Amino acid sequence: MKKLVVKVELHDDRDRRKAMRVVSSFEGIGSLSMDSKDNKLTVSGDFDPVKVVNKLRKSWHTEIVSVGAAKEDDGKKDEGKKEEGKKDDQVANLVKAYQAYYSTPVTYYHVSPEETPNCVIC
């Protein structure tokens, strides 16, 4: 089981419903919840987090808050603290790998000198 928390910039209730519909269409989604106050979408189940985030980024600005294994309460709180450091490292590594693979495209603009003939600094 995986748990993904993303912050999605949603402007109104229509966008919220559309985002929930888009994410729920993926196979393996166990539960889906939306915090309208913070615009945080929490998804858990057996799914590919990269595909979910990519699909959301096609329509809305999306930030990954956390990615990791879903917590299962078995009364093992001491082991959870030890493994929490490992999970933080794993989340950081996943975010770095995602950002390296799906980097933000850089746009270059070329202005020919003929368009600005009165250029002082040329």
C-alpha positions as CSV (number, residue, x, y, z in Angstrom):
1,M,0.0,0.0,0.0
2,K,1.3,3.4,-0.9
3,K,0.1,6.8,0.3
4,L,0.5,10.0,-1.8
5,V,-0.3,13.5,-0.6
6,V,-0.2,16.3,-3.2
7,K,-1.1,19.9,-3.1
8,V,-3.3,20.8,-6.1
9,E,-4.3,24.4,-7.0
10,L,-8.0,24.1,-7.4
11,H,-10.1,27.2,-7.9
12,D,-13.6,26.0,-7.4
13,D,-15.8,23.0,-6.6
14,R,-15.9,22.0,-10.2
15,D,-12.1,21.6,-10.4
16,R,-12.2,19.6,-7.2
17,R,-14.8,17.2,-8.6
18,K,-12.8,16.9,-11.8
19,A,-9.6,16.2,-10.0
20,M,-11.2,13.5,-7.8
21,R,-12.7,11.9,-11.0
22,V,-9.4,11.9,-12.8
23,V,-7.5,10.3,-9.8
24,S,-10.3,7.8,-9.1
25,S,-10.1,6.5,-12.7
26,F,-6.7,4.9,-11.9
27,E,-6.6,1.2,-11.1
28,G,-5.6,0.2,-7.6
29,I,-6.8,3.3,-5.8
30,G,-7.9,2.2,-2.3
31,S,-9.0,5.5,-0.8
32,L,-9.2,9.1,-1.9
33,S,-9.7,12.2,0.2
34,M,-9.6,15.9,-0.4
35,D,-8.9,18.6,2.1
36,S,-10.5,21.7,0.5
37,K,-9.1,24.1,3.1
38,D,-5.5,23.3,2.2
39,N,-6.1,21.9,-1.3
40,K,-4.4,18.7,-0.4
41,L,-5.4,15.4,-2.1
42,T,-4.5,12.2,-0.3
43,V,-4.5,8.9,-2.3
44,S,-3.8,5.5,-0.9
45,G,-3.7,2.0,-2.4
46,D,-1.6,0.0,-4.9
47,F,-1.0,2.5,-7.7
48,D,1.8,4.3,-9.5
49,P,2.3,7.7,-7.8
50,V,4.2,9.1,-10.8
51,K,1.3,8.5,-13.2
52,V,-1.2,10.1,-10.8
53,V,0.9,13.2,-10.4
54,N,1.6,13.5,-14.2
55,K,-2.2,13.2,-14.9
56,L,-2.9,16.0,-12.3
57,R,-0.2,18.2,-13.7
58,K,-1.7,18.2,-17.1
59,S,-4.6,20.3,-15.8
60,W,-3.5,21.9,-12.5
61,H,-0.3,23.1,-10.8
62,T,0.6,20.2,-8.5
63,E,3.2,19.9,-5.7
64,I,4.2,16.6,-4.1
65,V,3.9,16.8,-0.3
66,S,4.8,13.2,0.6
67,V,5.0,9.8,-1.0
68,G,5.5,6.6,1.0
69,A,4.0,3.5,2.4
70,A,0.6,3.8,4.0
71,K,0.8,3.6,7.8
72,E,-0.7,0.5,9.4
73,D,-1.3,0.8,13.1
74,D,0.0,-2.5,14.7
75,G,1.1,-0.9,18.0
76,K,4.7,-0.7,16.8
77,K,5.3,3.0,17.6
78,D,9.0,2.6,18.5
79,E,9.9,0.9,15.2
80,G,7.9,3.6,13.4
81,K,10.2,6.3,14.7
82,K,13.3,4.4,13.6
83,E,11.8,3.8,10.2
84,E,10.5,7.3,9.9
85,G,14.0,8.6,9.1
86,K,14.3,6.0,6.4
87,K,11.0,6.9,5.0
88,D,12.0,10.6,4.9
89,D,15.1,9.6,2.9
90,Q,13.1,7.5,0.6
91,V,10.6,10.3,0.0
92,A,13.4,12.8,-0.7
93,N,15.0,10.4,-3.1
94,L,11.7,9.8,-4.9
95,V,11.1,13.6,-5.2
96,K,14.6,14.2,-6.5
97,A,14.3,11.4,-9.1
98,Y,10.9,12.7,-10.2
99,Q,12.2,16.3,-10.6
100,A,15.2,15.1,-12.5
101,Y,13.2,13.0,-14.9
102,Y,10.3,15.5,-15.3
103,S,12.2,18.7,-15.2
104,T,10.5,22.1,-16.0
105,P,11.1,23.0,-19.6
106,V,13.2,26.1,-20.2
107,T,11.9,28.5,-22.9
108,Y,14.4,30.7,-24.7
109,Y,13.3,33.8,-26.6
110,H,15.3,35.3,-29.5
111,V,14.8,38.9,-30.4
112,S,16.5,40.0,-33.6
113,P,18.3,43.3,-33.6
114,E,16.0,44.5,-36.5
115,E,13.0,44.5,-34.1
116,T,14.7,47.0,-31.7
117,P,16.8,49.4,-33.8
118,N,17.2,52.0,-31.0
119,C,18.9,49.6,-28.6
120,V,21.3,51.4,-26.3
121,I,23.0,48.3,-24.9
122,C,23.9,46.1,-27.8
